[in-house]
Short mmCIF file of C-alpha atoms and ligand atoms in Angstrom, two decimals:
data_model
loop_
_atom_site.label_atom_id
_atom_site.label_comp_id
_atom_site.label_asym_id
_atom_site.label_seq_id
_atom_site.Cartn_x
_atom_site.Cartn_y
_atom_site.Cartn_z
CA UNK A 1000 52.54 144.22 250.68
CA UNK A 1001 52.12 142.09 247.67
CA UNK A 1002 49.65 144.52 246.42
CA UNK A 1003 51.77 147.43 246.81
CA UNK A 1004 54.78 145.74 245.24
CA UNK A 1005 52.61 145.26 242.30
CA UNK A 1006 51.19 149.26 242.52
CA UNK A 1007 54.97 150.34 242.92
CA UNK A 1008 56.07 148.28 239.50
CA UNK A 1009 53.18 150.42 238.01
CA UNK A 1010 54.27 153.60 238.81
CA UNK A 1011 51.69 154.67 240.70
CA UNK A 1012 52.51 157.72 243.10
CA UNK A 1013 50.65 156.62 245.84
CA UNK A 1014 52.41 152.84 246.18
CA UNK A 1015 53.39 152.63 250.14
CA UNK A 1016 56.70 150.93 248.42
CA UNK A 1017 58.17 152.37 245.71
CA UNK A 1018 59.68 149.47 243.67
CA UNK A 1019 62.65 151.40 242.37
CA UNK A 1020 64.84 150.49 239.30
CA UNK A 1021 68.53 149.97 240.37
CA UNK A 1022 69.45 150.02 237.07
CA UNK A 1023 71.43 146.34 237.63
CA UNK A 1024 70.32 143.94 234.69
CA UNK A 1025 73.14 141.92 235.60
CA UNK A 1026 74.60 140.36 238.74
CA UNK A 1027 78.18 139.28 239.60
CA UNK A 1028 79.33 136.04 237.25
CA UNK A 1029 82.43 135.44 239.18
CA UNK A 1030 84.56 136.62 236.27
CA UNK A 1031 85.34 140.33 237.81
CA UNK A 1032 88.85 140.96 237.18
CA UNK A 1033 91.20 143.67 239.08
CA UNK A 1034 91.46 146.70 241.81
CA UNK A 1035 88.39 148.07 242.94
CA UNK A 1036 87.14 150.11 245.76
CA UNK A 1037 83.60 150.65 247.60
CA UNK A 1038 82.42 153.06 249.95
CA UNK A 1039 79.29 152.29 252.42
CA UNK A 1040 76.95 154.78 253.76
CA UNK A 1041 73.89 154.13 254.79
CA UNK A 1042 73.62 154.01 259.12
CA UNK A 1043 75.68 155.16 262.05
CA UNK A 1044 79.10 153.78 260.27
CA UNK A 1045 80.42 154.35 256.98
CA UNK A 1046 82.83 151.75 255.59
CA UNK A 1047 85.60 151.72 252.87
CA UNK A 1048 86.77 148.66 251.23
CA UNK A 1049 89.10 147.53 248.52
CA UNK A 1050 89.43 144.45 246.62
CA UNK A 1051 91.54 142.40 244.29
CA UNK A 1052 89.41 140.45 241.91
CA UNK A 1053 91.05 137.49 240.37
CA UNK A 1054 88.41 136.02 238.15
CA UNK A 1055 86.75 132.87 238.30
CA UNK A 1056 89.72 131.21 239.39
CA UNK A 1057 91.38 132.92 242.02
CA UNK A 1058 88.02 134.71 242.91
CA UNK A 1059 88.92 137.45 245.75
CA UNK A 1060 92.89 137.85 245.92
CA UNK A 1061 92.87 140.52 248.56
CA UNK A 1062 90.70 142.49 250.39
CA UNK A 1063 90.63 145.15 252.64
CA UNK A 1064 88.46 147.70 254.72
CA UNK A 1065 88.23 149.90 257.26
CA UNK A 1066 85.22 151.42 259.36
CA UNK A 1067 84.51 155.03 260.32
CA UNK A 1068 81.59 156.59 262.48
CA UNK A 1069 80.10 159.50 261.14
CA UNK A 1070 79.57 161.92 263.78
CA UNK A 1071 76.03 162.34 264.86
CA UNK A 1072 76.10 166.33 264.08
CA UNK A 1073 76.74 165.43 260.36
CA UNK A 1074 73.45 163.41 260.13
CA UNK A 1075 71.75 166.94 260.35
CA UNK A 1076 73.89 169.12 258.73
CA UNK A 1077 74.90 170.37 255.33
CA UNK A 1078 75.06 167.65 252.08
CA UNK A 1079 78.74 169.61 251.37
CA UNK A 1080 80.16 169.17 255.50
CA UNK A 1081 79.01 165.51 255.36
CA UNK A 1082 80.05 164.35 251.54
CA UNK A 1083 83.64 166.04 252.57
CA UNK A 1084 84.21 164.20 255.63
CA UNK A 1085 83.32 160.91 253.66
CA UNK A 1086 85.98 161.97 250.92
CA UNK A 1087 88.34 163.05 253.49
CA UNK A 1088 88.12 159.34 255.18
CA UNK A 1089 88.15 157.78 251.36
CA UNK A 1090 91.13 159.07 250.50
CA UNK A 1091 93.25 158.75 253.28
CA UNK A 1092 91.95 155.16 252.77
CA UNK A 1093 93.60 155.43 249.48
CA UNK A 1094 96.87 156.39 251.03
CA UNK A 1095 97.42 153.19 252.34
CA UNK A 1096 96.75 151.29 249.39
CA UNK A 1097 99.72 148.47 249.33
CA UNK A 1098 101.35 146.62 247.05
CA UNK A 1099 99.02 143.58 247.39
CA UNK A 1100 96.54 145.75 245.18
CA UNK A 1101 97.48 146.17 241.39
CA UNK A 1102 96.00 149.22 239.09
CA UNK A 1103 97.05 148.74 235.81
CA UNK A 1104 99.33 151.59 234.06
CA UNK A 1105 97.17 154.75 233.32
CA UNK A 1106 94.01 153.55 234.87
CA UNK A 1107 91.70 155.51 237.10
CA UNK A 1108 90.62 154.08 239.89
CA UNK A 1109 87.03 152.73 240.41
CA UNK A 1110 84.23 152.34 243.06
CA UNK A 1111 80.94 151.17 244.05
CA UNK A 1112 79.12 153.53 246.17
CA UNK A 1113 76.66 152.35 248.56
CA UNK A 1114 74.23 154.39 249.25
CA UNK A 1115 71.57 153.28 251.54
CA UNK A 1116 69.26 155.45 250.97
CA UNK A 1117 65.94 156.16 248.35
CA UNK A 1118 67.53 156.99 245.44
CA UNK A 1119 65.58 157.75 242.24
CA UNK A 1120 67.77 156.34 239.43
CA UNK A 1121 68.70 157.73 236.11
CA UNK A 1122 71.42 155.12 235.38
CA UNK A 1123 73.96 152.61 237.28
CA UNK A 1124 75.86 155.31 238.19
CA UNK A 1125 73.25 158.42 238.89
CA UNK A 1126 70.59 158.86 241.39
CA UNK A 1127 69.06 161.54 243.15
CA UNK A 1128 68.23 161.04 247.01
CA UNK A 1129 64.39 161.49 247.29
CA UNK A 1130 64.25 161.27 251.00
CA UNK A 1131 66.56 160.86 254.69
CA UNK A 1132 65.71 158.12 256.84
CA UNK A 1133 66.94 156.55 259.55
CA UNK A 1134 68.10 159.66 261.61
CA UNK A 1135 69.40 161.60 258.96
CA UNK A 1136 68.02 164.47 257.91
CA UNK A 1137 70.08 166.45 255.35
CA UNK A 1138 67.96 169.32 253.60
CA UNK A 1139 70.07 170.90 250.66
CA UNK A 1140 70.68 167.06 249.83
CA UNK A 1141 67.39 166.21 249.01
CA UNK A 1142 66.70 166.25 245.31
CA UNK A 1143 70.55 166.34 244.40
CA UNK A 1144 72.56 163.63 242.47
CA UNK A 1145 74.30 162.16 245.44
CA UNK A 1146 77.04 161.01 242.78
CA UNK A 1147 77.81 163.88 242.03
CA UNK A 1148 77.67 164.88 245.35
CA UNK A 1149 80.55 162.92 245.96
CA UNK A 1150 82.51 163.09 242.92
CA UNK A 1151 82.60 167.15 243.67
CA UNK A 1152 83.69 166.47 247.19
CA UNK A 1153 86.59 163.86 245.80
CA UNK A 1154 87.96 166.32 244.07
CA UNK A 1155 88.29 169.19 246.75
CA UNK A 1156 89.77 165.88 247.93
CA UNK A 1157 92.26 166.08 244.87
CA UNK A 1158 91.12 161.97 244.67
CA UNK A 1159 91.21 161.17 241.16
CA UNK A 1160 88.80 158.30 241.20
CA UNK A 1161 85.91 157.59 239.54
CA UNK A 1162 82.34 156.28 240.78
CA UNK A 1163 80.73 154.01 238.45
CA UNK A 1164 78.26 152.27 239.93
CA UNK A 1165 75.85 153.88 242.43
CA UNK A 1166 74.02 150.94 244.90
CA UNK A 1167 71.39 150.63 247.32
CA UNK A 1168 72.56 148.17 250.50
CA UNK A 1169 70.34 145.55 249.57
CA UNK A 1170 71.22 145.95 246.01
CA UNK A 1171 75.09 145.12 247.10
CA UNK A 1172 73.79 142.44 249.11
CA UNK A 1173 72.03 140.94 246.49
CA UNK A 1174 75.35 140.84 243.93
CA UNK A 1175 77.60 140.12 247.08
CA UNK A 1176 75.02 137.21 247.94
CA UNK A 1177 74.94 135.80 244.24
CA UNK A 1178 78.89 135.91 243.88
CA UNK A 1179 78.60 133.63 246.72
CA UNK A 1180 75.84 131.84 245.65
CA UNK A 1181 74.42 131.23 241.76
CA UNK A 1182 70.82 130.54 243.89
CA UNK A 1183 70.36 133.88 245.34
CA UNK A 1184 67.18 135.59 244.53
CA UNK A 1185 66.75 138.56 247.50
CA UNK A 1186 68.34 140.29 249.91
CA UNK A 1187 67.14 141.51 253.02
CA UNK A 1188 68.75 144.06 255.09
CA UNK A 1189 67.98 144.15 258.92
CA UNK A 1190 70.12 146.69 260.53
CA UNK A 1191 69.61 150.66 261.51
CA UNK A 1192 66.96 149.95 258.95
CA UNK A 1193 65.29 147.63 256.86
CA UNK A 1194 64.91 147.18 252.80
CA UNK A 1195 64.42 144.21 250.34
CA UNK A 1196 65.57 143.73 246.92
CA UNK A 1197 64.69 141.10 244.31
CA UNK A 1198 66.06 140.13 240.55
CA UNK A 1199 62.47 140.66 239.02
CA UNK A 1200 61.58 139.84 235.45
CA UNK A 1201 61.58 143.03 233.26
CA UNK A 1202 58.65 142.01 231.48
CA UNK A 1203 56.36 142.24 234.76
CA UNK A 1204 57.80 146.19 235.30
CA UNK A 1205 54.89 148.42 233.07
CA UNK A 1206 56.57 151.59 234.59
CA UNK A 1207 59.75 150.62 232.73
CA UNK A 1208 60.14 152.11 229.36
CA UNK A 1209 63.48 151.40 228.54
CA UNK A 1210 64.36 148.46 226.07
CA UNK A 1211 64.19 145.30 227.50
CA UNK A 1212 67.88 144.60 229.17
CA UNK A 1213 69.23 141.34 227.41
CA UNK A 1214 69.45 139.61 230.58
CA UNK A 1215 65.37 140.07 230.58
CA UNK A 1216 65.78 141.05 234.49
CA UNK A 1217 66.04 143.69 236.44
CA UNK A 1218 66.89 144.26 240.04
CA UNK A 1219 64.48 146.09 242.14
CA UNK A 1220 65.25 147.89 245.38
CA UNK A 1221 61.74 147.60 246.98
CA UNK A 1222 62.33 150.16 249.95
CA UNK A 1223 59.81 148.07 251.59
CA UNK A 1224 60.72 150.25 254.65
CA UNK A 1225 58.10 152.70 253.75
CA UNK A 1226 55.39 150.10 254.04
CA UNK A 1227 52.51 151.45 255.55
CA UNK A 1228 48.78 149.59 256.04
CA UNK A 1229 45.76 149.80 258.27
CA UNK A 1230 46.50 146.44 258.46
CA UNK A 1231 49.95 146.69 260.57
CA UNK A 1232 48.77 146.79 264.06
CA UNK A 1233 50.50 150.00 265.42
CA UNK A 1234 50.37 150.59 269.69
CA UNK A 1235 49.83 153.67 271.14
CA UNK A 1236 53.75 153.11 271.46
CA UNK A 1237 54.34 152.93 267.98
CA UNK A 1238 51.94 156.08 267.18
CA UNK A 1239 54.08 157.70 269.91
CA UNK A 1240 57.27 157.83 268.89
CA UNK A 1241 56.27 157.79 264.52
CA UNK A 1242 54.56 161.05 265.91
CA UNK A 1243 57.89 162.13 267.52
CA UNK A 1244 60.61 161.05 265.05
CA UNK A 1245 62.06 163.13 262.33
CA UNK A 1246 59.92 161.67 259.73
CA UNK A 1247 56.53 161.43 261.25
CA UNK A 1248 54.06 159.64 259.33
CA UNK A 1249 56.72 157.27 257.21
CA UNK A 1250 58.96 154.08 257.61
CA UNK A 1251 55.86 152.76 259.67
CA UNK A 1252 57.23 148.77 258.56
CA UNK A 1253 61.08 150.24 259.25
CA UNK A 1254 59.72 151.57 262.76
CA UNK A 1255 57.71 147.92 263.39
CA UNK A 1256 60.69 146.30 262.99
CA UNK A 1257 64.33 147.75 262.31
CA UNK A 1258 67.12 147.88 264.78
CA UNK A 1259 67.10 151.93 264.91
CA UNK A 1260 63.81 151.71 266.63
CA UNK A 1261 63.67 148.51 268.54
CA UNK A 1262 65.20 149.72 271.99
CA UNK A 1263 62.82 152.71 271.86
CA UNK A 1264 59.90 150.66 271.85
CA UNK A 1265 60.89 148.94 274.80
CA UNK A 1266 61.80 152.26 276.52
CA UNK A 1267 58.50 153.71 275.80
CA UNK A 1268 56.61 150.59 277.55
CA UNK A 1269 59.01 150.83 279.96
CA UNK A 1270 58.56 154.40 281.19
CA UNK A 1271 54.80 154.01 280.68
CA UNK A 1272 54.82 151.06 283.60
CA UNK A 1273 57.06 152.87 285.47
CA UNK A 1274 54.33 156.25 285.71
CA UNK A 1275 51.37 153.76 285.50
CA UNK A 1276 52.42 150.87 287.67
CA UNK A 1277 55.48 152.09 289.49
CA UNK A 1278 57.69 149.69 288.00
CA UNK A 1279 60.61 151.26 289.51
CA UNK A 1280 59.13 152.31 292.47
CA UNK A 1281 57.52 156.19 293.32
CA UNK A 1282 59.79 158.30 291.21
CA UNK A 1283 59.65 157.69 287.33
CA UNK A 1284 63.32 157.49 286.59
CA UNK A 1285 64.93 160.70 284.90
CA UNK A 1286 66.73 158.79 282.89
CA UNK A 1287 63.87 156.41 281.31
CA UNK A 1288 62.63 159.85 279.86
CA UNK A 1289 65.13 160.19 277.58
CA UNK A 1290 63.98 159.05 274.16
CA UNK A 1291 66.72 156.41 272.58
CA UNK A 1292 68.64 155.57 275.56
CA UNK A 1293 67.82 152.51 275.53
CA UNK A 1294 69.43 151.06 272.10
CA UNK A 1295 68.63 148.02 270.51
CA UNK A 1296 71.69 145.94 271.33
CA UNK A 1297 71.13 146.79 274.96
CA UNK A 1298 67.68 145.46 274.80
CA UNK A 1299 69.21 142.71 272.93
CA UNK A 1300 71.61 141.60 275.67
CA UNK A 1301 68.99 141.79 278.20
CA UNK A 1302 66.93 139.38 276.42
CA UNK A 1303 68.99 136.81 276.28
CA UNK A 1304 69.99 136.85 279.41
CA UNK A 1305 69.08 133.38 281.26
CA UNK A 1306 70.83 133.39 284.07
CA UNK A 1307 68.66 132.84 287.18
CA UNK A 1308 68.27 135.81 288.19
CA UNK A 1309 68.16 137.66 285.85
CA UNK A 1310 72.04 139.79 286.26
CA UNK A 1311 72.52 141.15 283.18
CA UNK A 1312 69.00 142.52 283.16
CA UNK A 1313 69.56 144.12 286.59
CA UNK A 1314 72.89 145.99 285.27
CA UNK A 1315 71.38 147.08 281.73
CA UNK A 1316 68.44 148.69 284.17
CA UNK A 1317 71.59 150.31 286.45
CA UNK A 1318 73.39 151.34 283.95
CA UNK A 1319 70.64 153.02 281.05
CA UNK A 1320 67.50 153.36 283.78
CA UNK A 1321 69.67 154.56 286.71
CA UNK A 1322 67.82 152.24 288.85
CA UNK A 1323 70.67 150.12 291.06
CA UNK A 1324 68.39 148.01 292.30
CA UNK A 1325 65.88 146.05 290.91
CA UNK A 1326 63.48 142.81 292.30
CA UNK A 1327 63.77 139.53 290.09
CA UNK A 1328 59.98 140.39 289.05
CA UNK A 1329 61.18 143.82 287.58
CA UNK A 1330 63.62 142.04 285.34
CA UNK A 1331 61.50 139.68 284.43
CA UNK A 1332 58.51 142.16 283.05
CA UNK A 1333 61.47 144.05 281.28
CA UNK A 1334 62.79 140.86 279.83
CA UNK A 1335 59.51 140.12 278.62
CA UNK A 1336 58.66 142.98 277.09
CA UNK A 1337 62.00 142.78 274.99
CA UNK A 1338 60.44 139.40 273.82
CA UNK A 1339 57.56 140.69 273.07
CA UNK A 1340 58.90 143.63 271.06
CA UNK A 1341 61.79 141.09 269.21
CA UNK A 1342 59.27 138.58 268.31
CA UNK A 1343 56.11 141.13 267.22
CA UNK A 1344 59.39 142.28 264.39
CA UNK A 1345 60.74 139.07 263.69
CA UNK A 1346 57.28 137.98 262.22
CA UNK A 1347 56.30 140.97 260.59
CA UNK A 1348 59.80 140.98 258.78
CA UNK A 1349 59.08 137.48 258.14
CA UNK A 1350 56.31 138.01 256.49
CA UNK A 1351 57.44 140.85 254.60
CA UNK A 1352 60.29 137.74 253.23
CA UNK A 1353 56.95 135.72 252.73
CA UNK A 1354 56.07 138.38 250.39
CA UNK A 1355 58.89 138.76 248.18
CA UNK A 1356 58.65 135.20 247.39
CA UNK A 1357 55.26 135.69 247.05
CA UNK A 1358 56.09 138.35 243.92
CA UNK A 1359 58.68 136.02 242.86
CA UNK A 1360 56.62 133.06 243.11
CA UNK A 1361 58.76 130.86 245.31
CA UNK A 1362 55.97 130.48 247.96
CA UNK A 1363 54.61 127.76 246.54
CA UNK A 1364 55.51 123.92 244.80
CA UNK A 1365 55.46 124.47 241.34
CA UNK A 1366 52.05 123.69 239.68
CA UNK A 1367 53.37 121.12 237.40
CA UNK A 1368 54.53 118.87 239.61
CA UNK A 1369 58.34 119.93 239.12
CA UNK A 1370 60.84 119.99 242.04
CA UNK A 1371 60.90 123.62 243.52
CA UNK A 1372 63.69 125.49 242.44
CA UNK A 1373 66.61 126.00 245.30
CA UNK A 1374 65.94 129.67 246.61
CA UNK A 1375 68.28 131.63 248.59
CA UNK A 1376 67.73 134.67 250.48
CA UNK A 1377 70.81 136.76 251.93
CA UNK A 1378 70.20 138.69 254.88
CA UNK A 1379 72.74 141.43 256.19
CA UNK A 1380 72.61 143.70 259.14
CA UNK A 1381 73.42 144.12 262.69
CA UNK A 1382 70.23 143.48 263.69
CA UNK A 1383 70.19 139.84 261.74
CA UNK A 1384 73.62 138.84 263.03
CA UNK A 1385 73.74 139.92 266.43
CA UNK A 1386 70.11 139.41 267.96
CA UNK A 1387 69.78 135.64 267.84
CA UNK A 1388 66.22 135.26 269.36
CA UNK A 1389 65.77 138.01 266.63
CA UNK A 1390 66.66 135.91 263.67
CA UNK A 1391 65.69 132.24 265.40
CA UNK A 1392 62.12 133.70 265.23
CA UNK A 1393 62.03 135.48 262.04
CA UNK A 1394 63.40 131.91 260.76
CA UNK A 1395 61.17 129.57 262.66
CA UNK A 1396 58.39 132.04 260.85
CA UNK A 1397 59.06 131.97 257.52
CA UNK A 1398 59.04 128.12 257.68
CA UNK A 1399 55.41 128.42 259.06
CA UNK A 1400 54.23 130.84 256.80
CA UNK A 1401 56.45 128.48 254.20
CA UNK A 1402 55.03 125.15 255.12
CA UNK A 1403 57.40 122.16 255.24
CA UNK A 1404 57.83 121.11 251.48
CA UNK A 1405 58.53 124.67 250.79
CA UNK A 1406 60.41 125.51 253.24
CA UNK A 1407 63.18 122.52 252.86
CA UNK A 1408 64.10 124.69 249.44
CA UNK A 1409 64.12 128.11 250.73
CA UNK A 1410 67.12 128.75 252.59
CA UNK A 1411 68.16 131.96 254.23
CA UNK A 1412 71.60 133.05 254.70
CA UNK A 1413 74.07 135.38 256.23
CA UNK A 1414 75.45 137.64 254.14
CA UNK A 1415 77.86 139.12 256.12
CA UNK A 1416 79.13 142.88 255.22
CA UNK A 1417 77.86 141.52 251.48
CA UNK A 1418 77.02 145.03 250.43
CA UNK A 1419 80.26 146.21 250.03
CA UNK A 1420 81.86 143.32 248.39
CA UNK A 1421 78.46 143.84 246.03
CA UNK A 1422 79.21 147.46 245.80
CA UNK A 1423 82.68 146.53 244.34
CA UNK A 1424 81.77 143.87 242.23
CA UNK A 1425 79.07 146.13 240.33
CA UNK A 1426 81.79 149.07 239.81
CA UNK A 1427 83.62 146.16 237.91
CA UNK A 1428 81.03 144.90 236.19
CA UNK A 1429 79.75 148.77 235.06
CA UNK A 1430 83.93 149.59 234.54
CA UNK A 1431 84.77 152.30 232.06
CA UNK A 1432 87.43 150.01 230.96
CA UNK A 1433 85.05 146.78 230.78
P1 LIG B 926 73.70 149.88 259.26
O1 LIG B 926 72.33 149.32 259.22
O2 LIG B 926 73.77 151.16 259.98
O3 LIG B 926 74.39 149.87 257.94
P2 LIG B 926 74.58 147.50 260.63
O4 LIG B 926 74.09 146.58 259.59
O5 LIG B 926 75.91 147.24 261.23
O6 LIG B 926 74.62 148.98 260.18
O7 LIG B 926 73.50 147.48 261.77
C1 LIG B 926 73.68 148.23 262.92
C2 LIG B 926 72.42 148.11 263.73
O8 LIG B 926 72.24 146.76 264.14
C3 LIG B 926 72.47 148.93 264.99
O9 LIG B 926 71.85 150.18 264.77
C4 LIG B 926 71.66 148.10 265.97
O10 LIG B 926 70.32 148.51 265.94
C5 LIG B 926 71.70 146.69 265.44
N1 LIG B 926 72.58 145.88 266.27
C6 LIG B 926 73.92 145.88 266.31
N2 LIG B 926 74.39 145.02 267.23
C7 LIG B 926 73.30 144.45 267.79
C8 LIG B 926 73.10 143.49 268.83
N3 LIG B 926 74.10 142.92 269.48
N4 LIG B 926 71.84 143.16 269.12
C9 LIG B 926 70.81 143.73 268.49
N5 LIG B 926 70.92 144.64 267.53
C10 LIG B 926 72.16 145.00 267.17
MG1 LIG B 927 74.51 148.72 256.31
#
């Protein structure tokens, strides 16, 4: 992955991970100063948010947000029905704007949009969407500037707002992460899907050709998702359903690992032992054949199930297999597939954290004998915060691949619902009024 990082900062075409310039020289200071808003899309929710900066002092006055979920037939439809639902559900946001939140006298109002999705960036606050992932699949979208996108559908809104900073999830997570914490170096999203980003130095980016940004960094959004090698052992499973999704052939890493795909893993082992093995007994449950009924935080809860015999295993396999009941060696195989599954992407995204601090050279004490620099990593996601044998294992990992003296300086950390905080923080930073 290292290798590709390197390709990807080259420009090369071909890079499995594309290395892509966010355009952010600068992360949060803690000196932000007023209203601003941010807007989330990027899975199977969309979120809104508003805050009142205070500066260094009072930090965040007041903040607010609210959650929508974007109905599954807008995933696959047109770029227009889909940006004007998320306008619609902005500005009604808008509506309800209290008097907690102060926008000075005859100023527009700002916000971060979060857009977590690979975006090929002309500036903080343009991008065109190069591809869908993660279940969406948008045609007339690809190519466009998504900004614009929703700037136009604002206004058929009649929102007078204006979007100036445009933000990958990890990118959000990363200025979120740092406003927390002066230490933070990456962020890693595990949710619907996975990403990376990383403050590299602008010096070691030949397929920049801008002028060097003062700061002499630059934030990369890796899109490590894309991450393909003959080296990532893929099962006939994996093949399987790559073969079957919307986007055969890419996201291999995202498939290995992210929270989208997890569940369906398991469901395709699962059906194979019931038609090989009779797992369930003669008749291959109906049900089992359905591809993603089995979702991750299903598979989740069954795994950490440890009562004796196994009850919450048995209900998951009543309730999504249709199979009422099930023998305490049933549950167990399904429970141990689930740890198999969890555990085969905790280490590879472990690794893949390995890597980054591989690029940034935090994998190792320094050669001169120095003490090793304190290095956070903020991690965001459902996947992350929810699946605790998940994240136990990705941890206990990364301090093996780490080894001890390393390892006692790296420290990872929640960064809970980071991006949009981020999201908002850049718009202030990249203000028209700044
Ligand atoms: P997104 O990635 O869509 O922005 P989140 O970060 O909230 O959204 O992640 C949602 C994903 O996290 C879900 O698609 C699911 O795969 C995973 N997830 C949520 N809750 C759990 C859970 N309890 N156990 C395991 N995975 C979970
Ligand atoms: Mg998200």
């Amino acid at each position: 992955m290292v290798t590709e990082m390197e390709r990807g900062l080259r420009g090369d075409s071909h890079a499995m991970v594309k290395m892509l310039i966010t355009y952010v020289d600068n992360l949060p200071t803690g000196n932000e100063q007023g209203l601003f808003y941010a807007l989330d899309l990027g899975g199977t929710n969309f979120r809104v948010l508003r805050v009142q900066l205070g500066g260094k002092e009072k930090r965040v006055v007041q903040q607010q947000y609210e959650e929508v979920s974007i109905p599954p037939h807008l995933m696959v439809g047109t770029s227009m029905e889909l940006f004007d639902f998320i306008a619609s559900a902005l500005s009604k946001f808008v509506d309800t704007e209290g008097d907690d939140f102060h926008l000075p006298e005859g100023r527009q109002r700002e916000l971060g949009f979060t857009f977590s999705f690979p975006v090929s960036q002309t500036s903080i606050s343009s991008g065109t969407l190069i591809k869908w992932t993660k279940g969406f699949s948008i045609n007339d979208a690809v190519g466009e500037d998504v900004v614009s996108e929703l700037g136009k559908a604002m206004e058929r809104q009649g929102l007078d707002m204006k979007i100036t900073a445009l933000v990958n999830d990890t990118v959000g997570t990363l200025a979120g992460g740092r406003y927390a914490d002066n230490s933070v170096v990456a962020a890693i999203i595990l949710g619907t899907g996975t990403n990376a980003a990383y403050v590299e130095n602008a010096n070691a980016i030949p397929k920049w050709t801008g002028l060097l940004p003062r700061s002499g960094n630059m934030v990369i959004n890796t899109e490590w998702g894309s991450f393909k090698s003959d080296k990532l052992p893929l099962s006939e499973f994996d093949k399987a359903m790559d073969f079957e999704s919307l986007n055969p052939g890419e996201q291999i890493y995202e498939k290995l690992i992210s929270g989208m795909y997890l569940g369906e893993i398991v469901r395709r082992i699962l059906l194979k032992l019931a038609h090989d093995a009779a797992l369930f007994g003669d008749v291959v449950p109906s049900k089992l054949e359905q591809p993603f009924v089995l979702r991750t935080p299903d598979m989740s809860a069954m795994h950490h199930d440890s009562s004796h015999d196994l009850k919450t295993v048995g209900a998951k396999l009543k309730d999504i297999v249709g199979v009422p009941d099930t023998s305490l060696e049933v549950r167990y195989i399904t429970s141990h597939i689930c740890d198999i599954v969890a555990e085969r992407a905790a280490r590879l995204a472990a690794a893949g954290i390995y890597g980054v601090l591989k690029k940034l050279g935090r994998d190792k004490m320094p050669k001169d004998g120095s003490k090793m620099p304190r290095t956070v990593i903020a991690l965001d996601g459902g996947l992350y915060e929810h699946y605790k044998k998940f994240s136990s294992c990705l941890e206990s990992t990364l301090t093996d691949l780490l080894g001890d003296d390393v390892s006692s300086s790296v420290v990872t950390k929640l960064a809970n619902d980071g991006s949009g905080i981020g999201a908002a923080l850049l718009a202030a930073s990249h203000s028209q009024y700044a």
